[in-house]
Coordinates of C-alpha atoms in Angstrom, one line a residue:
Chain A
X25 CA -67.6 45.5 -16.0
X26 CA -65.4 42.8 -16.3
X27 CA -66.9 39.6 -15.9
X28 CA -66.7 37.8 -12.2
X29 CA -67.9 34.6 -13.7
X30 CA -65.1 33.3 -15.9
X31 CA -65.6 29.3 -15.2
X32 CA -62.4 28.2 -13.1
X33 CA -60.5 26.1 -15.5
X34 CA -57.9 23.0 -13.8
X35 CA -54.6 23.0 -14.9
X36 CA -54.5 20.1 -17.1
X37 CA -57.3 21.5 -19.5
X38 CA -55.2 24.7 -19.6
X39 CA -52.1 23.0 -21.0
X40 CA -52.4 24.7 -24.4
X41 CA -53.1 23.2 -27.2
X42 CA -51.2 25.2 -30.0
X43 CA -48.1 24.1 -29.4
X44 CA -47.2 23.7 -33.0
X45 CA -49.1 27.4 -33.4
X46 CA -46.7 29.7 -35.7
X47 CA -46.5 33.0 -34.7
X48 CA -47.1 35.8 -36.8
X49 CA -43.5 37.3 -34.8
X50 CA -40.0 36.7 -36.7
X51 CA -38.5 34.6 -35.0
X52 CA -35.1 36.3 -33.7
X53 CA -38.2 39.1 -32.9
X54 CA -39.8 35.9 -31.0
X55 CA -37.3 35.0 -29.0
X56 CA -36.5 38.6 -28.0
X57 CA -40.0 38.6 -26.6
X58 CA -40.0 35.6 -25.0
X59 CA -37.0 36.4 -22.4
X60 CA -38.7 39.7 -21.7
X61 CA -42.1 37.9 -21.5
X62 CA -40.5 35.6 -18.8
X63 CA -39.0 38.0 -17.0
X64 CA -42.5 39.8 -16.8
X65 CA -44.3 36.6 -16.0
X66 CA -41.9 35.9 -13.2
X67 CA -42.2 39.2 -11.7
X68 CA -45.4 39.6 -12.0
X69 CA -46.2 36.1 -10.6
X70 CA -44.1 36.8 -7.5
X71 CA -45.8 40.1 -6.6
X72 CA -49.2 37.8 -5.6
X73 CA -47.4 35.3 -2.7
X74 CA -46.7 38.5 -0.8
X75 CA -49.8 40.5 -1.6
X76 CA -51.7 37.0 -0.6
X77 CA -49.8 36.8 2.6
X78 CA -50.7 40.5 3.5
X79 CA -54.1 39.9 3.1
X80 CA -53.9 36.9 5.6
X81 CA -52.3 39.3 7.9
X82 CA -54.3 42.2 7.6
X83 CA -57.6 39.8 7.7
X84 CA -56.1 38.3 10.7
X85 CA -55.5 41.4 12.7
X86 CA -59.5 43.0 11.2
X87 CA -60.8 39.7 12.8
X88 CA -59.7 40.9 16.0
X89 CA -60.7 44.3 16.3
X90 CA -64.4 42.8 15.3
X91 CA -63.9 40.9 18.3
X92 CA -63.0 42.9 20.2
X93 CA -65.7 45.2 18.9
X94 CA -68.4 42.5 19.7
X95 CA -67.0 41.9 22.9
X96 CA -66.9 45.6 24.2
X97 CA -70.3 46.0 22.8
X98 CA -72.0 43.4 24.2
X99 CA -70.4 43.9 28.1
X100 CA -71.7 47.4 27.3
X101 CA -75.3 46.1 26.8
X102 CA -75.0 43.6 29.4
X103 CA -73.7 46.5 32.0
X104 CA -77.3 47.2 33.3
X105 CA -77.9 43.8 34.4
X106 CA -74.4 42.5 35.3
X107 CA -73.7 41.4 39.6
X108 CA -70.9 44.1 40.3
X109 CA -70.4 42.4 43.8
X110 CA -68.7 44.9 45.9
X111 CA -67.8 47.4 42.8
X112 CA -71.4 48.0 43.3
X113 CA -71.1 50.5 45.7
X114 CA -69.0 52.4 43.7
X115 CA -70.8 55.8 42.5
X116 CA -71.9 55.8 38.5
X117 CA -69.6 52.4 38.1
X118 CA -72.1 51.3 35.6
X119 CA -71.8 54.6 33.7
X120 CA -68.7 54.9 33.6
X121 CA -68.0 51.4 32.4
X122 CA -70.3 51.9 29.6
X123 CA -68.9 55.2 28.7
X124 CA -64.8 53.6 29.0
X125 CA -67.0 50.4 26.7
X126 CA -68.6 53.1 24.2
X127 CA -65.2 55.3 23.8
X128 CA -63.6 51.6 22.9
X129 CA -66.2 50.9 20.1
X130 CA -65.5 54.0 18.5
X131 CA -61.8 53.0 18.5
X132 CA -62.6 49.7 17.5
X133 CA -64.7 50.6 14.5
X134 CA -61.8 52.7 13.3
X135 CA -59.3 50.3 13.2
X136 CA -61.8 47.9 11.6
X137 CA -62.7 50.6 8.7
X138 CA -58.3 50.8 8.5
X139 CA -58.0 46.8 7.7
X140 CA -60.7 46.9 5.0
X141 CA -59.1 50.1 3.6
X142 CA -55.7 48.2 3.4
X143 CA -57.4 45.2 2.1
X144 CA -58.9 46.6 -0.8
X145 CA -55.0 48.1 -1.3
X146 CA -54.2 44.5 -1.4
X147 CA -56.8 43.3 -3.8
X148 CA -56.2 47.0 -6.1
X149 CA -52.6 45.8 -6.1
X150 CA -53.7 41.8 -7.1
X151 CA -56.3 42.9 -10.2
X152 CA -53.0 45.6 -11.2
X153 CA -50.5 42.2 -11.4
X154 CA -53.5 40.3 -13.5
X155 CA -53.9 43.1 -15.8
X156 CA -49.9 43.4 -16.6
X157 CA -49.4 39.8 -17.1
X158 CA -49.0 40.2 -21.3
X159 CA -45.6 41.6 -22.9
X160 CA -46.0 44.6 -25.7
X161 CA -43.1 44.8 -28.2
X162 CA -42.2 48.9 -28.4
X163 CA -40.0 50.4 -31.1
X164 CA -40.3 49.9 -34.8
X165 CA -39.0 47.2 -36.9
X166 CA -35.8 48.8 -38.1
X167 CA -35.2 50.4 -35.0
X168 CA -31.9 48.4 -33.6
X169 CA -33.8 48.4 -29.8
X170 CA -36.2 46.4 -28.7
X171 CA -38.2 47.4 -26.2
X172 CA -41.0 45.8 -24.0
X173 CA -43.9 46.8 -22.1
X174 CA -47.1 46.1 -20.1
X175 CA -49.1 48.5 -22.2
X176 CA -50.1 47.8 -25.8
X177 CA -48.8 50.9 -28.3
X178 CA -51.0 50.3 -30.8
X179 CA -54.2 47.9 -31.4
X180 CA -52.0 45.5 -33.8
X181 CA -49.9 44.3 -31.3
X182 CA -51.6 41.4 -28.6
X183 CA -49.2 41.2 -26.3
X184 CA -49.1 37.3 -26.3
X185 CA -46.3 36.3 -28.3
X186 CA -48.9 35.0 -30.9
X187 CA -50.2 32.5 -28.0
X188 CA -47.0 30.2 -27.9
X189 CA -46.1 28.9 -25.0
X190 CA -43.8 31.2 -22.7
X191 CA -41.8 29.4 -20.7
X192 CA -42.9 25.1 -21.2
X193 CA -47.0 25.1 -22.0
X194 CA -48.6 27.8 -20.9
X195 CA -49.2 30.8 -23.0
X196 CA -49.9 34.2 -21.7
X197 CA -53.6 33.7 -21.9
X198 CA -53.0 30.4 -19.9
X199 CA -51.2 32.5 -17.4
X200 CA -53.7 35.2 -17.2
X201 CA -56.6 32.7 -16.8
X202 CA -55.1 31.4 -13.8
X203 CA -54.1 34.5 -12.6
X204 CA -57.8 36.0 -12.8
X205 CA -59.5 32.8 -11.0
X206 CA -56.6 33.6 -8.2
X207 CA -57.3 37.4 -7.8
X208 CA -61.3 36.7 -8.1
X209 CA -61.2 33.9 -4.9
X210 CA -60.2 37.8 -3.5
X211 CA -62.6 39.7 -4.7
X212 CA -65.4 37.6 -4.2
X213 CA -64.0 37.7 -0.6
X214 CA -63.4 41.6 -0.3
X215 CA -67.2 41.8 -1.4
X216 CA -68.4 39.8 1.5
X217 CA -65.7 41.1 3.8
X218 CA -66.9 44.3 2.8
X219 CA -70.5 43.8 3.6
X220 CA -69.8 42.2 7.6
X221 CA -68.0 45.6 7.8
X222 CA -70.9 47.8 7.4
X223 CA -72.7 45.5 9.8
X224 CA -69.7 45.5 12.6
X225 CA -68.9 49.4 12.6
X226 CA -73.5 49.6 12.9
X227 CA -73.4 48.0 15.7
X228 CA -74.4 50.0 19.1
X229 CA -75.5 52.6 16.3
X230 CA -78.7 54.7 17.5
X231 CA -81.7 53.7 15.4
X232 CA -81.4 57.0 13.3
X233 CA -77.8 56.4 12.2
X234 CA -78.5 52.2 11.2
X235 CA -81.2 53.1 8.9
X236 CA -79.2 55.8 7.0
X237 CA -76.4 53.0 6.6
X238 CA -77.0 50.7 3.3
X239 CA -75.1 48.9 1.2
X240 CA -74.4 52.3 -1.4
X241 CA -72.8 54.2 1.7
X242 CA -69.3 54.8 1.3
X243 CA -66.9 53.5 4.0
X244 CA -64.4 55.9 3.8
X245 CA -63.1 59.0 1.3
X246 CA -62.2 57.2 -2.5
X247 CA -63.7 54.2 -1.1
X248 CA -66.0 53.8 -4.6
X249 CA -62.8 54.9 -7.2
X250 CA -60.8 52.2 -4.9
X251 CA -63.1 49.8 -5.5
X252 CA -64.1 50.6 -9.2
X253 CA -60.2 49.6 -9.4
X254 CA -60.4 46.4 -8.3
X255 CA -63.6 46.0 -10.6
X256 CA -66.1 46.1 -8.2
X257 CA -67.8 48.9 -8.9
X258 CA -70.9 49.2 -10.9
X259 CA -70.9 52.2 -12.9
X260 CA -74.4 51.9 -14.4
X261 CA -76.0 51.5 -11.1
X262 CA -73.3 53.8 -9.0
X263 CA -73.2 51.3 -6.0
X264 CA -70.4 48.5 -5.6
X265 CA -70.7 45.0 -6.6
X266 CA -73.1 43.3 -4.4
X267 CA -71.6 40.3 -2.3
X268 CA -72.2 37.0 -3.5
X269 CA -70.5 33.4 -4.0
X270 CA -68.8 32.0 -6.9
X271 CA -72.3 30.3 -7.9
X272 CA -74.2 31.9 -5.8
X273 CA -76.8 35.1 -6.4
X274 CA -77.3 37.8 -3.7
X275 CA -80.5 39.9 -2.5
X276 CA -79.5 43.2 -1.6
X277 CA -83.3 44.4 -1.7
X278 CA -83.6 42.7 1.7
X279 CA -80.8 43.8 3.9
X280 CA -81.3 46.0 7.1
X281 CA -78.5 46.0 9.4
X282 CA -79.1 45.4 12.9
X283 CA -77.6 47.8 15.7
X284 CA -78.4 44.9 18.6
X285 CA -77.7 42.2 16.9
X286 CA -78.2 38.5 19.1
X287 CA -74.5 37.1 20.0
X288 CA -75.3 33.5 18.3
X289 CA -75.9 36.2 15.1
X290 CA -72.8 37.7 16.2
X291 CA -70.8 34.7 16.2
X292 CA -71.9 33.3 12.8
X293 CA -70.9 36.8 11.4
X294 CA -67.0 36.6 12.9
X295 CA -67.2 32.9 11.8
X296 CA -67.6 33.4 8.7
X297 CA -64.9 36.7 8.8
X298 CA -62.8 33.9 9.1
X299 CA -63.9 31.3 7.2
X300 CA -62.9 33.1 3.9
X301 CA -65.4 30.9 2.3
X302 CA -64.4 32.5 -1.3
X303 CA -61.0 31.6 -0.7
X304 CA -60.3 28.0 -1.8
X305 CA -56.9 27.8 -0.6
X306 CA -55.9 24.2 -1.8
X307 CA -56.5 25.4 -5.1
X308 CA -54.6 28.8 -4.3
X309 CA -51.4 26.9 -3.6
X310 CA -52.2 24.6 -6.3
X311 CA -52.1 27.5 -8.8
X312 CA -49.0 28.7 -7.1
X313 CA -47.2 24.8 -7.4
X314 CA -48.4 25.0 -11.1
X315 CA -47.3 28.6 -11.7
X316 CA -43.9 27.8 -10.0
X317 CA -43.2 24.5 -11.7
X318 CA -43.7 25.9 -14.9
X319 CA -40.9 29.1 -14.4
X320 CA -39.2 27.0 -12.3
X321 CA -39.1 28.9 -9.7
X322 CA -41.1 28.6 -6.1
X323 CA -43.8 31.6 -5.8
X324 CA -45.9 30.1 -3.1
Chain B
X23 CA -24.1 -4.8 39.9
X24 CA -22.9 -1.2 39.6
X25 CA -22.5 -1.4 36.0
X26 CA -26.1 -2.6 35.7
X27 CA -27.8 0.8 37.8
X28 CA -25.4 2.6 35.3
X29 CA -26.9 1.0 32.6
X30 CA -30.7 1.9 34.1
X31 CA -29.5 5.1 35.2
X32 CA -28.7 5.9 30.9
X33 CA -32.2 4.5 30.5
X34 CA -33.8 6.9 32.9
X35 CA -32.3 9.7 31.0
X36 CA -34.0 8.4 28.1
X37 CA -37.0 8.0 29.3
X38 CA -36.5 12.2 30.6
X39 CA -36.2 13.1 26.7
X40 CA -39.2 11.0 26.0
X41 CA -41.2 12.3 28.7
X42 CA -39.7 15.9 27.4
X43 CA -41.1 15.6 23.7
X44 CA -44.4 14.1 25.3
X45 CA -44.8 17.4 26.8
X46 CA -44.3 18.7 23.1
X47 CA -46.8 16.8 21.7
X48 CA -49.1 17.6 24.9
X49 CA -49.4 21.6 24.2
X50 CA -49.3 20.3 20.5
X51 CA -52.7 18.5 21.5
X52 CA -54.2 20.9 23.3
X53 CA -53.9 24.1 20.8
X54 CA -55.7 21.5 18.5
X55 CA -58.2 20.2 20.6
X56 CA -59.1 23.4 21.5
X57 CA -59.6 25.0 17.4
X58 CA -61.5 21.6 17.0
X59 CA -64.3 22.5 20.2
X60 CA -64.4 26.2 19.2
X61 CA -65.6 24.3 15.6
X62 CA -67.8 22.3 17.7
X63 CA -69.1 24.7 19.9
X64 CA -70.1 26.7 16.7
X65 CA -71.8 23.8 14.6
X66 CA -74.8 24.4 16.6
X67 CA -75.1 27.9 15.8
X68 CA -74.0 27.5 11.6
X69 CA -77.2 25.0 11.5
X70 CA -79.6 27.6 12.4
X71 CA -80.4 30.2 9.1
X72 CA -82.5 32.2 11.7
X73 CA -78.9 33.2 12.9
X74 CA -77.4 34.4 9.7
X75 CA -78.8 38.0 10.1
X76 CA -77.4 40.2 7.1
X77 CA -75.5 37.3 5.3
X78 CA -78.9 35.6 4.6
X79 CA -78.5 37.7 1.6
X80 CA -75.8 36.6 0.3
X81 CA -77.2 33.2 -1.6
X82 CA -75.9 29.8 -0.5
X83 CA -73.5 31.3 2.1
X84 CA -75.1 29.2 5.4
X85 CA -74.4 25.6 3.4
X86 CA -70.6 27.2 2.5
X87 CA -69.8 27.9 5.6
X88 CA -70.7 24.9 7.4
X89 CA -69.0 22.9 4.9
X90 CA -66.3 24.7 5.4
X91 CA -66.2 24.4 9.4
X92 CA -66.5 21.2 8.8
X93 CA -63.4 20.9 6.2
X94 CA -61.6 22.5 8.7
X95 CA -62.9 20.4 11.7
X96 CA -62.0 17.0 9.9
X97 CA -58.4 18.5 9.3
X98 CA -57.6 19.4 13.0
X99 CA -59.0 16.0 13.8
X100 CA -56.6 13.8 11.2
X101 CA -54.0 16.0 12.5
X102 CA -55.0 15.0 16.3
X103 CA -55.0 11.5 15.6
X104 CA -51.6 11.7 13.9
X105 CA -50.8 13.6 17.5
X106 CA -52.1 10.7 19.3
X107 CA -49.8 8.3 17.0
X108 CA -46.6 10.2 18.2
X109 CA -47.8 9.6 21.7
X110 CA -48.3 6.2 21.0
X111 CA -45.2 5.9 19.4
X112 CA -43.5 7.5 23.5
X113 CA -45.9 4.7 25.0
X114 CA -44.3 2.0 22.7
X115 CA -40.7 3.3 23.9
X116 CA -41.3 3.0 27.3
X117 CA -42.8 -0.3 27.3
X118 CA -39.2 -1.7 25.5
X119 CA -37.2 0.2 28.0
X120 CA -39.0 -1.1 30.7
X121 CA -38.7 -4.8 28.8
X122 CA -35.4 -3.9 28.2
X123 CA -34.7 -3.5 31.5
X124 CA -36.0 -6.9 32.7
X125 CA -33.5 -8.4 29.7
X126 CA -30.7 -7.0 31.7
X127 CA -31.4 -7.9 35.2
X128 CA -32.7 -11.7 33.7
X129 CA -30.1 -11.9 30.8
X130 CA -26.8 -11.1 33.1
X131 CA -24.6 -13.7 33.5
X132 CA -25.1 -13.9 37.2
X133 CA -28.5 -14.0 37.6
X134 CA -28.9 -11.6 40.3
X135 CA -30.4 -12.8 43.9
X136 CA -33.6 -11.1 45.4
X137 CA -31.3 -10.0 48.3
X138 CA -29.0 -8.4 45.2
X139 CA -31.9 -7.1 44.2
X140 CA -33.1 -5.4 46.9
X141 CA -29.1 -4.3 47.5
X142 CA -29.0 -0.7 48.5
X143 CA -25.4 0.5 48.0
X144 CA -24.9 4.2 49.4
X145 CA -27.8 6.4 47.6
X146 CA -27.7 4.1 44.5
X147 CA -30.9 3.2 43.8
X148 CA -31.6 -0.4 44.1
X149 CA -31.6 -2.9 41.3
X150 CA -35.7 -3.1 41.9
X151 CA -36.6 0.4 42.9
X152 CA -34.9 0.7 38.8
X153 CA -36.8 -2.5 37.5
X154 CA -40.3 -1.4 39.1
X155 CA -39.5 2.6 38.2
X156 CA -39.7 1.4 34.4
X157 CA -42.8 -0.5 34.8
X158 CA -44.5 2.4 36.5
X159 CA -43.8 4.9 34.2
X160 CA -44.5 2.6 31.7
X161 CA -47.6 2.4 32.9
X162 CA -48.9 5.8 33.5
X163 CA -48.2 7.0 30.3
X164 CA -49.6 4.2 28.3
X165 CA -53.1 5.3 30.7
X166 CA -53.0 8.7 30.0
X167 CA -52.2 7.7 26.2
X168 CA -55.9 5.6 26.4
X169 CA -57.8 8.6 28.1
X170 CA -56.2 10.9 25.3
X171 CA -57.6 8.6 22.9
X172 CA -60.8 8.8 24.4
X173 CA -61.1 12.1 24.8
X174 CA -60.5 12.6 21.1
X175 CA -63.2 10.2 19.9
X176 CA -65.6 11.8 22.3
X177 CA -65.3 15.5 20.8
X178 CA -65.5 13.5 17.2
X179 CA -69.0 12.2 18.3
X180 CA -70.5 15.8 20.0
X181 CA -69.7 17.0 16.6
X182 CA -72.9 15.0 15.5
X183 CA -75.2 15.5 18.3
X184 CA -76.0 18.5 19.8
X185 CA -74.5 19.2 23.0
X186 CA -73.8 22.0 25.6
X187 CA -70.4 23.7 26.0
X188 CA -69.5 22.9 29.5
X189 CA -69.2 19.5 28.1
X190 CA -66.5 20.6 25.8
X191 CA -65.3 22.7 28.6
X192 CA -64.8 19.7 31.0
X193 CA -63.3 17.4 28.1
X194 CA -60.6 20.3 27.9
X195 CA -59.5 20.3 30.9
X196 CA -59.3 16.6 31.5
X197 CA -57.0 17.1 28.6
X198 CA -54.6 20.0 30.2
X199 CA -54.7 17.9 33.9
X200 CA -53.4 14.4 32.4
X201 CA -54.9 12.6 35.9
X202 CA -53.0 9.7 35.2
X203 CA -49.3 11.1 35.1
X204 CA -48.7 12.0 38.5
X205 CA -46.4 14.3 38.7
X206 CA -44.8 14.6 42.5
X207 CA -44.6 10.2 42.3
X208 CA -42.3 10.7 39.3
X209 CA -40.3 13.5 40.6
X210 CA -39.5 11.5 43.7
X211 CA -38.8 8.5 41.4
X212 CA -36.3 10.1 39.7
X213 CA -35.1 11.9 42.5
X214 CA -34.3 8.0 44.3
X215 CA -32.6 7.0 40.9
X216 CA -30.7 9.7 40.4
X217 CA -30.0 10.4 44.6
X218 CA -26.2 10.7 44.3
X219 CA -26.7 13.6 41.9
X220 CA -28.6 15.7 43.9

């Protein structure tokens, strides 16, 4: 497992301190890699605004099918007790509400279970970009053509110029520090996001079907090898990552979800759907405005 | 004297863009005020870990969230009172038309007459039906500008002590019905200064 706990680090303490490092690289070898260590950086840096963006979207759109989920379930368990006025009259009105309320649910829960899919996408796609972030010289020495890479070809080579600094101070391990305190804010947030899910789609769930539902149960097909790609899957114990915050702990021994939930309960759950409270998004655009001032170029 | 309802006349129009960017800055207000109650209206309901269900088991998430409602509740609210400063800001310009206006009438050099004043030539609007159009508008703005006010220090203090929703509810919609700007009285105001238009 990669660690989730790597200590956030500001900008200023990042600002590397071996500038006057010599690399162990040539130096006509050096500067090779450094224009194709840019070029990297830069396109791997502006992969994450959009990927960041989707998420928003698709987040966005996943809050209101819970809604909407909450909404249909609770007219549907308010329909026995509910003044129909005049409708009243009408034969099996209350039945066939429910039914039209129960047929909605299982639509809603479907399009639910498709934005968390597509979010993990996101976040697969966002640990991808922080793993590709270093440069691999290819080809041997007297070859006449140098070639680069994301992928190391052998053990010797780090990928990091020798840890100058690529484009003004930061060096590749700079870039991929701030990179992975980025992509964990989304993690962190997938985790949680992951466990309101389960507790949404359980809700209006006979008795018999809530207690088979825990936190090991997979949400949909390849849900676990999605999620083992984004690092949150715990191979020792076969069950994903449970959901915590950044300094927090979590206690998964206690959780039962609740197919009749009470709507104040209801509400702090969609509340915090939106919150994001793992996302810090001052310092997200804050990495971005550091990022982009450094390549001189606006990623945000 | 006709030169001088031109002159108003230009400052009515001015006033119409004004009262146009007001109504800006009014739907600008009310999307706000309205994320700032649903906040509200939630507060209650953060405070209480009994209502945390599932996420109790996720350490430290009650205290996050509410800090975070309340990040987010202090933002809408600078950016309502920097709403309210643009208002002021329409207030402040009809009060120097309206000043304005009483320059031009006082500050021409012959000093118009009450009976000039009063002069109604064809469906011009008189000199004084102009003078008093200002004031009015003038002042129904800068009353609705203190209720706004108001309203927005009032959902600042629920935010601290508990209080029920209908209160929020009724807050709202003093907000969306703007008592004070009276909407057929300036219609027909306009409508008298602007007569041989219609």
């Amino acid at each position: 497992m990669e660690t989730l706990n790597s200590e956030p680090t500001s900008p200023l303490r990042i600002i590397d301190s071996k500038l006057q490092i010599s690399s162990p690289l040539p130096s006509s070898m050096l500067r090779l890699w450094r224009q194709a260590a840019q070029r990297n950086l830069r396109n791997q840096w502006s992969q994450l605004a959009p990927l960041k963006d989707k998420w928003s979207s698709i987040s966005s759109s996943a809050r209101s099918y819970a809604t909407a989920l909450v909404n249909s379930h609770l007219f549907q368990r308010y329909m026995p007790n509910m003044k129909l006025g005049v409708l009243s009259d009408m034969p099996d009105i209350r039945k066939r509400a429910c039914f039209k309320l129960f047929k909605q649910q299982e639509l809603q829960r479907s399009q639910l279970l498709q934005s968390y899919k597509d979010m993990v996408g996101v976040v697969s796609k966002m640990v991808n970009v922080s793993r590709s972030m270093k440069c691999y010289s290819r080809g041997s020495n007297n070859s006449p053509l140098l070639q680069f890479s994301n992928y190391p070809k052998d053990q010797s080579n780090s990928g990091d110029g020798g840890g100058i600094p690529v484009f003004a101070f930061l060096s590749i391990s700079s870039h991929e520090q701030l990179v992975e305190e980025l992509v964990q804010m989304f993690r962190f947030e997938l985790c949680l996001k992951r466990l309101l899910v389960l507790q949404f789609i359980s809700i209006g769930y006979d008795a018999s079907q809530v207690n088979k539902l825990h936190w090991s149960a997979q949400l949909y097909a390849d849900e676990f090898k999605d999620l083992s790609d984004c690092n949150l899957f715990c191979e020792v114990t076969c069950v994903p990552v449970p959901p915590r915050l950044r300094d927090g702990k979590s206690d998964m021994g206690a959780l039962r979800f609740d197919n009749q939930p009470n709507p104040e309960v209801l509400q702090v759950y969609l509340t915090s759907w939106l919150a994001e409270v793992n996302i810090n998004t001052l310092r997200v655009n804050e990495i971005f405005a550091v990022v982009g001032e450094e390549m001189h170029v606006s990623i945000g | 004297m006709e030169m001088m309802v031109k002159k108003f006349q230009s400052k009515f129009n001015k006033v119409r863009e004004e009262m146009n960017q007001w109504d800006e800055l009014q739907s600008r207000l009310i999307s706000q005020f309205r994320n700032a109650s649903h906040i509200v209206d939630r507060l209650q309901v953060l405070q209480k870990s009994s209502n945390y269900g599932i996420l109790n088991c996720v350490g430290a998430v009650s205290d996050v969230l509410l800090q975070k409602q309340i990040d987010s509740l202090n933002t809408i609210s600078f950016s309502m009172r920097k709403t309210l400063e643009e208002f002021h800001c329409i207030v402040l310009s009809l009060e120097k038309m309206h000043r304005d206006g009483r320059q031009l009438v006082k500050g021409s050099s012959s000093r118009p007459t009450m009976k000039q004043l009063q002069q109604r030539v064809g469906v011009k609007p008189t000199l004084i039906d102009c003078l008093d159009g200002l004031s009015f508008l003038h002042e129904i703005y800068y009353s609705e500008y203190l209720l706004k006010t108001s309203i927005v220090s009032a959902l600042s203090s629920m935010a601290l002590i508990p209080s029920n929703a209908s209160d929020l509810g009724a807050l709202q919609q003093l907000l969306v019905d703007q008592p004070n700007i009276l909407t057929e009285e300036v219609q027909s105001l306009f409508d008298t200064i602007f007569a041989e238009d219609l």
